[in-house]
mmCIF file of C-alpha atoms in Angstrom:
data_model
loop_
_atom_site.group_PDB
_atom_site.id
_atom_site.type_symbol
_atom_site.label_atom_id
_atom_site.label_comp_id
_atom_site.label_asym_id
_atom_site.label_seq_id
_atom_site.Cartn_x
_atom_site.Cartn_y
_atom_site.Cartn_z
ATOM 1 C CA MET N 3 18.465 -29.786 -83.475
ATOM 2 C CA ALA N 4 16.578 -31.588 -80.355
ATOM 3 C CA LYS N 5 19.539 -29.972 -78.225
ATOM 4 C CA ARG N 6 19.371 -26.610 -79.462
ATOM 5 C CA ARG N 7 15.723 -26.450 -78.926
ATOM 6 C CA THR N 8 16.241 -27.755 -75.536
ATOM 7 C CA ASN N 9 18.535 -24.806 -74.765
ATOM 8 C CA SER N 10 16.372 -22.355 -76.514
ATOM 9 C CA ASP N 11 13.482 -23.203 -74.056
ATOM 10 C CA ALA N 12 15.695 -23.040 -71.058
ATOM 11 C CA LEU N 13 16.977 -19.633 -72.238
ATOM 12 C CA PHE N 14 13.314 -18.660 -72.655
ATOM 13 C CA ALA N 15 12.457 -19.820 -69.216
ATOM 14 C CA GLU N 16 15.200 -18.206 -67.399
ATOM 15 C CA ALA N 17 14.311 -14.837 -69.466
ATOM 16 C CA THR N 18 10.703 -15.118 -68.481
ATOM 17 C CA ALA N 19 11.782 -15.788 -64.836
ATOM 18 C CA THR N 20 13.785 -12.981 -64.739
ATOM 19 C CA ALA N 21 11.103 -10.709 -66.227
ATOM 20 C CA ASP N 22 8.888 -11.670 -63.568
ATOM 21 C CA ALA N 23 11.344 -11.104 -60.733
ATOM 22 C CA ILE N 24 12.066 -7.765 -62.305
ATOM 23 C CA HIS N 25 8.331 -6.659 -62.400
ATOM 24 C CA GLU N 26 8.012 -7.862 -58.838
ATOM 25 C CA LEU N 27 10.689 -5.750 -57.806
ATOM 26 C CA ASP N 28 9.097 -2.669 -59.635
ATOM 27 C CA GLN N 29 5.745 -3.422 -58.408
ATOM 28 C CA ALA N 30 7.380 -3.183 -54.623
ATOM 29 C CA ALA N 31 9.362 -0.306 -55.464
ATOM 30 C CA ALA N 32 6.471 1.594 -56.889
ATOM 31 C CA ALA N 33 4.561 0.478 -53.653
ATOM 32 C CA LYS N 34 7.072 2.101 -51.607
ATOM 33 C CA VAL N 35 7.186 5.276 -53.709
ATOM 34 C CA GLU N 36 2.998 5.243 -53.253
ATOM 35 C CA GLN N 37 3.056 5.319 -49.826
ATOM 36 C CA GLU N 38 5.561 7.762 -49.380
ATOM 37 C CA ARG N 39 3.061 10.073 -51.452
ATOM 38 C CA ALA N 40 0.141 9.053 -49.507
ATOM 39 C CA GLN N 41 -2.014 11.756 -48.154
ATOM 40 C CA ARG N 42 -1.234 12.213 -44.124
ATOM 41 C CA THR N 43 -4.553 12.877 -42.570
ATOM 42 C CA LYS N 44 -6.458 12.107 -39.412
ATOM 43 C CA ILE N 45 -10.074 10.314 -39.731
ATOM 44 C CA PRO N 46 -12.331 8.793 -37.155
ATOM 45 C CA LEU N 47 -11.623 5.410 -35.506
ATOM 46 C CA ALA N 48 -15.071 4.327 -36.469
ATOM 47 C CA GLN N 49 -13.947 4.732 -40.202
ATOM 48 C CA ILE N 50 -11.244 2.651 -40.079
ATOM 49 C CA HIS N 51 -12.076 -0.833 -41.095
ATOM 50 C CA PRO N 52 -10.051 -4.127 -40.761
ATOM 51 C CA ARG N 53 -9.208 -6.282 -43.654
ATOM 52 C CA GLU N 54 -11.272 -9.605 -43.933
ATOM 53 C CA ALA N 55 -8.149 -11.409 -43.698
ATOM 54 C CA ASP N 56 -4.833 -10.629 -42.218
ATOM 55 C CA THR N 57 -1.637 -11.913 -43.593
ATOM 56 C CA ARG N 58 -0.042 -12.039 -40.001
ATOM 57 C CA PRO N 59 -1.764 -13.136 -37.076
ATOM 58 C CA ILE N 60 -2.310 -10.767 -34.124
ATOM 59 C CA ARG N 61 -0.421 -11.418 -31.199
ATOM 60 C CA PRO N 62 -2.349 -10.483 -27.986
ATOM 61 C CA GLU N 63 0.799 -9.779 -25.927
ATOM 62 C CA HIS N 64 2.406 -7.231 -28.347
ATOM 63 C CA VAL N 65 -1.082 -5.697 -28.603
ATOM 64 C CA ALA N 66 -1.190 -5.055 -25.144
ATOM 65 C CA ASP N 67 2.406 -3.576 -25.316
ATOM 66 C CA LEU N 68 1.896 -1.377 -27.784
ATOM 67 C CA ALA N 69 -1.202 0.135 -26.124
ATOM 68 C CA ASP N 70 0.994 1.031 -23.174
ATOM 69 C CA SER N 71 3.271 2.413 -25.480
ATOM 70 C CA ILE N 72 0.513 4.668 -27.457
ATOM 71 C CA ALA N 73 -0.857 5.700 -24.219
ATOM 72 C CA ALA N 74 2.643 7.080 -23.514
ATOM 73 C CA LEU N 75 3.944 8.427 -26.756
ATOM 74 C CA GLY N 76 0.972 8.527 -28.732
ATOM 75 C CA LEU N 77 1.001 6.784 -32.223
ATOM 76 C CA ILE N 78 4.587 6.944 -33.881
ATOM 77 C CA GLU N 79 3.745 5.418 -36.904
ATOM 78 C CA PRO N 80 0.307 6.297 -38.926
ATOM 79 C CA LEU N 81 -1.789 3.440 -39.883
ATOM 80 C CA VAL N 82 -2.257 2.752 -43.740
ATOM 81 C CA VAL N 83 -5.447 2.924 -45.158
ATOM 82 C CA ASP N 84 -7.126 2.668 -48.672
ATOM 83 C CA CYS N 85 -9.555 5.373 -49.968
ATOM 84 C CA LYS N 86 -12.667 3.749 -48.087
ATOM 85 C CA GLY N 87 -10.622 3.735 -44.995
ATOM 86 C CA VAL N 88 -9.871 -0.482 -45.091
ATOM 87 C CA LEU N 89 -6.633 -1.039 -43.020
ATOM 88 C CA LEU N 90 -3.761 -1.683 -45.478
ATOM 89 C CA ALA N 91 -1.076 -1.904 -42.575
ATOM 90 C CA GLY N 92 -0.662 -1.714 -38.936
ATOM 91 C CA ALA N 93 -3.171 -4.244 -37.625
ATOM 92 C CA HIS N 94 -1.217 -4.657 -34.326
ATOM 93 C CA ARG N 95 -1.495 -0.822 -33.845
ATOM 94 C CA LEU N 96 -5.245 -0.657 -34.632
ATOM 95 C CA ALA N 97 -5.663 -3.307 -32.325
ATOM 96 C CA ALA N 98 -3.745 -1.738 -29.601
ATOM 97 C CA ILE N 99 -5.729 1.519 -30.016
ATOM 98 C CA GLN N 100 -9.075 -0.294 -29.978
ATOM 99 C CA LEU N 101 -7.706 -1.618 -26.575
ATOM 100 C CA LEU N 102 -6.391 1.827 -25.110
ATOM 101 C CA LYS N 103 -10.097 2.981 -25.804
ATOM 102 C CA GLU N 104 -11.875 0.388 -24.012
ATOM 103 C CA ALA N 105 -9.278 -0.090 -21.111
ATOM 104 C CA LYS N 106 -8.103 3.331 -20.524
ATOM 105 C CA GLU N 107 -10.261 5.719 -21.935
ATOM 106 C CA GLU N 108 -8.620 8.809 -20.352
ATOM 107 C CA ALA N 109 -5.271 7.900 -22.149
ATOM 108 C CA TYR N 110 -7.028 7.180 -25.379
ATOM 109 C CA ALA N 111 -8.818 10.686 -25.346
ATOM 110 C CA GLN N 112 -5.676 12.204 -24.496
ATOM 111 C CA GLN N 113 -3.476 10.833 -27.551
ATOM 112 C CA PHE N 114 -6.631 10.696 -29.983
ATOM 113 C CA SER N 115 -8.777 14.302 -29.368
ATOM 114 C CA ASP N 116 -11.672 13.982 -30.953
ATOM 115 C CA ASP N 117 -11.380 10.346 -31.493
ATOM 116 C CA LEU N 118 -9.239 10.871 -34.475
ATOM 117 C CA ILE N 119 -6.439 8.771 -35.962
ATOM 118 C CA MET N 120 -3.287 9.860 -38.160
ATOM 119 C CA VAL N 121 -3.128 7.492 -41.107
ATOM 120 C CA HIS N 122 -1.538 7.406 -44.222
ATOM 121 C CA MET N 123 -4.447 7.174 -46.704
ATOM 122 C CA MET N 124 -3.929 5.492 -50.336
ATOM 123 C CA ALA N 125 -5.490 6.715 -53.267
ATOM 124 C CA PHE N 126 -7.412 3.439 -54.415
ATOM 125 C CA ASP N 127 -9.903 0.488 -53.368
ATOM 126 C CA ALA N 128 -8.024 -2.232 -51.892
ATOM 127 C CA GLU N 129 -11.222 -4.322 -52.776
ATOM 128 C CA GLU N 130 -10.971 -3.569 -56.689
ATOM 129 C CA GLU N 131 -7.120 -3.837 -56.383
ATOM 130 C CA PRO N 132 -6.012 -6.694 -54.018
ATOM 131 C CA GLU N 133 -2.614 -7.320 -55.759
ATOM 132 C CA ARG N 134 -2.080 -3.431 -55.017
ATOM 133 C CA ALA N 135 -2.874 -3.657 -51.487
ATOM 134 C CA LEU N 136 -0.537 -6.571 -50.783
ATOM 135 C CA GLN N 137 2.166 -4.677 -52.346
ATOM 136 C CA VAL N 138 1.606 -1.891 -50.092
ATOM 137 C CA GLU N 139 1.322 -4.137 -47.180
ATOM 138 C CA LEU N 140 4.650 -6.209 -47.837
ATOM 139 C CA ALA N 141 6.445 -2.520 -48.558
ATOM 140 C CA GLU N 142 5.205 -1.651 -44.915
ATOM 141 C CA ASN N 143 6.208 -4.707 -43.381
ATOM 142 C CA GLU N 144 9.880 -4.518 -45.059
ATOM 143 C CA LYS N 145 10.072 -0.828 -44.024
ATOM 144 C CA ARG N 146 12.256 -0.072 -41.057
ATOM 145 C CA VAL N 147 12.241 3.320 -39.599
ATOM 146 C CA ASN N 148 16.183 4.370 -38.806
ATOM 147 C CA TYR N 149 15.589 6.196 -35.522
ATOM 148 C CA THR N 150 18.772 8.432 -34.475
ATOM 149 C CA ARG N 151 20.316 8.182 -31.214
ATOM 150 C CA ASP N 152 19.122 11.797 -30.504
ATOM 151 C CA GLN N 153 15.248 10.838 -31.162
ATOM 152 C CA ILE N 154 15.522 7.633 -29.019
ATOM 153 C CA GLU N 155 16.998 9.608 -26.243
ATOM 154 C CA ARG N 156 14.023 12.015 -26.482
ATOM 155 C CA LEU N 157 11.604 9.329 -26.201
ATOM 156 C CA ALA N 158 13.537 7.501 -23.431
ATOM 157 C CA GLU N 159 13.074 10.703 -21.461
ATOM 158 C CA ARG N 160 9.410 11.231 -22.230
ATOM 159 C CA LEU N 161 9.090 7.942 -20.855
ATOM 160 C CA ARG N 162 10.928 8.731 -17.768
ATOM 161 C CA THR N 163 8.838 11.532 -16.854
ATOM 162 C CA LEU N 164 5.733 8.798 -16.780
ATOM 163 C CA ASN N 165 7.810 6.994 -14.223
ATOM 164 C CA TYR N 166 9.375 4.249 -16.691
ATOM 165 C CA ARG N 167 12.474 3.014 -15.558
ATOM 166 C CA GLU N 168 15.440 0.949 -16.615
ATOM 167 C CA ILE N 169 15.012 -2.244 -14.844
ATOM 168 C CA ARG N 170 16.884 -5.638 -15.388
ATOM 169 C CA GLY N 171 14.627 -8.686 -15.484
ATOM 170 C CA ARG N 172 11.302 -9.030 -15.143
ATOM 171 C CA PRO N 173 9.383 -5.679 -13.716
ATOM 172 C CA ARG N 174 7.751 -6.183 -10.163
ATOM 173 C CA GLU N 175 4.316 -5.240 -9.884
ATOM 174 C CA GLY N 176 3.790 -1.345 -10.355
ATOM 175 C CA GLU N 177 7.021 -1.006 -12.104
ATOM 176 C CA LYS N 178 7.453 -0.134 -15.804
ATOM 177 C CA ALA N 179 10.206 -1.124 -17.677
ATOM 178 C CA LEU N 180 11.841 1.333 -20.121
ATOM 179 C CA GLY N 181 13.970 -0.747 -22.245
ATOM 180 C CA PRO N 182 11.126 -2.957 -23.567
ATOM 181 C CA ALA N 183 8.583 -0.118 -23.729
ATOM 182 C CA LEU N 184 10.606 1.862 -25.981
ATOM 183 C CA ALA N 185 11.611 -0.917 -28.210
ATOM 184 C CA VAL N 186 8.013 -1.797 -28.872
ATOM 185 C CA ALA N 187 7.202 1.923 -29.550
ATOM 186 C CA ILE N 188 9.540 1.977 -32.202
ATOM 187 C CA GLY N 189 10.129 -1.567 -33.474
ATOM 188 C CA VAL N 190 13.502 -2.327 -32.821
ATOM 189 C CA SER N 191 15.059 -5.004 -30.335
ATOM 190 C CA THR N 192 15.192 -4.162 -26.235
ATOM 191 C CA ARG N 193 18.776 -5.100 -26.650
ATOM 192 C CA TYR N 194 19.380 -2.274 -28.861
ATOM 193 C CA VAL N 195 17.588 0.514 -26.775
ATOM 194 C CA ARG N 196 19.690 -0.873 -24.094
ATOM 195 C CA LYS N 197 22.746 0.013 -25.851
ATOM 196 C CA ILE N 198 21.702 3.208 -26.862
ATOM 197 C CA LEU N 199 20.745 4.122 -23.041
ATOM 198 C CA LYS N 200 24.060 2.970 -21.926
ATOM 199 C CA GLU N 201 25.969 5.074 -24.059
ATOM 200 C CA GLN N 202 23.953 7.822 -22.967
ATOM 201 C CA ARG N 203 24.724 7.273 -19.521
ATOM 202 C CA GLN N 204 28.334 7.077 -19.842
ATOM 203 C CA GLU N 205 28.418 10.597 -21.814
ATOM 204 C CA GLU N 206 26.420 12.010 -19.156
ATOM 205 C CA ALA N 207 28.644 10.844 -16.566
ATOM 206 C CA GLY N 208 31.240 12.770 -18.112
ATOM 207 C CA GLU N 209 29.057 15.697 -18.898
ATOM 208 C CA GLU N 210 29.571 17.872 -15.788
ATOM 209 C CA ASN N 211 33.362 18.008 -16.697
ATOM 210 C CA ARG N 212 32.610 19.339 -20.061
ATOM 211 C CA ASN N 213 29.897 21.776 -19.368
ATOM 212 C CA SER N 214 32.209 24.629 -18.713
ATOM 213 C CA VAL N 215 33.881 24.113 -22.190
ATOM 214 C CA PRO N 216 31.783 26.575 -24.784
ATOM 215 C CA ILE N 217 32.285 24.026 -27.793
ATOM 216 C CA PHE N 218 30.408 21.178 -25.589
ATOM 217 C CA GLN N 219 27.692 24.028 -24.593
ATOM 218 C CA LYS N 220 26.995 25.070 -28.343
ATOM 219 C CA LEU N 221 26.991 21.115 -29.574
ATOM 220 C CA LYS N 222 24.095 20.450 -26.722
ATOM 221 C CA LEU N 223 22.459 23.283 -27.775
ATOM 222 C CA LEU N 224 22.647 22.903 -31.455
ATOM 223 C CA LYS N 225 21.328 19.253 -30.679
ATOM 224 C CA ARG N 226 18.637 20.366 -29.018
ATOM 225 C CA ILE N 227 17.720 23.066 -31.814
ATOM 226 C CA GLU N 228 17.685 20.314 -34.347
ATOM 227 C CA ALA N 229 15.458 18.111 -32.030
ATOM 228 C CA ALA N 230 12.911 20.932 -31.627
ATOM 229 C CA THR N 231 12.794 21.641 -35.344
ATOM 230 C CA GLN N 232 12.272 18.100 -36.420
ATOM 231 C CA GLU N 233 9.564 17.982 -33.841
ATOM 232 C CA LEU N 234 7.938 21.139 -35.299
ATOM 233 C CA VAL N 235 7.837 19.489 -38.579
ATOM 234 C CA VAL N 236 5.924 16.844 -37.538
ATOM 235 C CA LEU N 237 3.202 19.214 -35.995
ATOM 236 C CA LEU N 238 3.393 21.266 -38.961
ATOM 237 C CA GLU N 239 2.185 18.128 -40.978
ATOM 238 C CA SER N 240 -0.279 16.967 -38.774
ATOM 239 C CA ASP N 241 -2.585 20.144 -39.215
ATOM 240 C CA GLN N 242 -4.024 21.916 -41.633
ATOM 241 C CA PRO N 243 -1.148 24.783 -41.852
ATOM 242 C CA THR N 244 -1.474 28.672 -42.146
ATOM 243 C CA ARG N 245 0.010 30.805 -44.659
ATOM 244 C CA ALA N 246 2.613 31.711 -42.450
ATOM 245 C CA GLU N 247 3.308 28.173 -41.269
ATOM 246 C CA GLN N 248 3.404 26.839 -44.773
ATOM 247 C CA SER N 249 6.247 29.860 -45.582
ATOM 248 C CA LEU N 250 8.055 28.451 -42.036
ATOM 249 C CA SER N 251 7.801 24.936 -43.668
ATOM 250 C CA LYS N 252 9.516 25.968 -47.170
ATOM 251 C CA ALA N 253 12.418 27.351 -45.009
ATOM 252 C CA ILE N 254 12.948 24.862 -42.412
ATOM 253 C CA PRO N 255 14.792 22.089 -44.668
ATOM 254 C CA THR N 256 17.612 24.518 -45.539
ATOM 255 C CA PHE N 257 17.696 25.878 -42.082
ATOM 256 C CA LEU N 258 18.081 22.335 -40.842
ATOM 257 C CA LYS N 259 20.914 21.757 -43.131
ATOM 258 C CA THR N 260 22.617 24.484 -41.607
ATOM 259 C CA VAL N 261 22.230 23.258 -38.121
ATOM 260 C CA LYS N 262 23.279 19.668 -39.234
ATOM 261 C CA ASN N 263 26.741 21.308 -40.808
ATOM 262 C CA SER N 264 27.155 23.224 -37.744
ATOM 263 C CA ILE N 265 26.834 20.049 -35.528
ATOM 264 C CA ASN N 266 29.168 18.327 -37.578
ATOM 265 C CA GLU N 267 31.700 21.145 -37.260
ATOM 266 C CA ALA N 268 31.049 21.256 -33.447
ATOM 267 C CA LYS N 269 31.474 17.314 -33.166
ATOM 268 C CA VAL N 270 35.008 17.850 -34.919
ATOM 269 C CA ALA N 271 36.083 20.751 -32.437
ATOM 270 C CA ALA N 272 34.777 18.884 -29.601
ATOM 271 C CA LYS N 273 36.638 15.776 -30.716
ATOM 272 C CA SER N 274 39.943 17.343 -30.861
ATOM 273 C CA ARG N 275 39.556 18.604 -27.057
ATOM 274 C CA ARG N 276 39.211 15.398 -25.889
#
């Protein structure tokens, strides 16, 4: 009988542990869904309040790099705050924004007109629901935005217009390294960014020979249309849309799907010409 009781206790303990694990997964999944549904809005910097304690220490060198990135490209990923403006995720980004305001007022004003910062505002009070706040923070830290190659190339091109260059080794005084700056901006490794840029250079080397072929011209134009449309979507989400813009927003997903299908068809046709 004692042996049976021991087996039962072990089974009960295992079932309890499994139930707890499932509960934690459910909470994490719910936090991710909640974050995706959060209200995207702009609030004054002064209304964003840091947490009393952060789960990760702030690294000054990362803050400095992020400040340079934000000055060049803007805030790519919004901060996440609760209904009272208390920061839930993005401590390094907030510190970088504050550093930019103190050190480079002109760049700050250019990126954040009227002192307004883009945020995802969650519909709960972190002080009243600390466990929920932690789940949102963990979901944010685990989230990795998968930037397409075209998006990375467009960001690189914007940095080049600001005199960022592909530099190997440690930049000399006055030089601005493109690879590390882009890596910091989108949260990936410098090695990965350099791989993408190398592939871009290789393609551009053969671009001149293909420019006279209509299918390559069409593919290039379709990619530009896709990129421009995606940028328009972000702009429409960042402000209060008019009625006409709301109608446009509804039509964009179908249009983008058609453009992507055309790009895939053009890629197949272009591949057969090589």
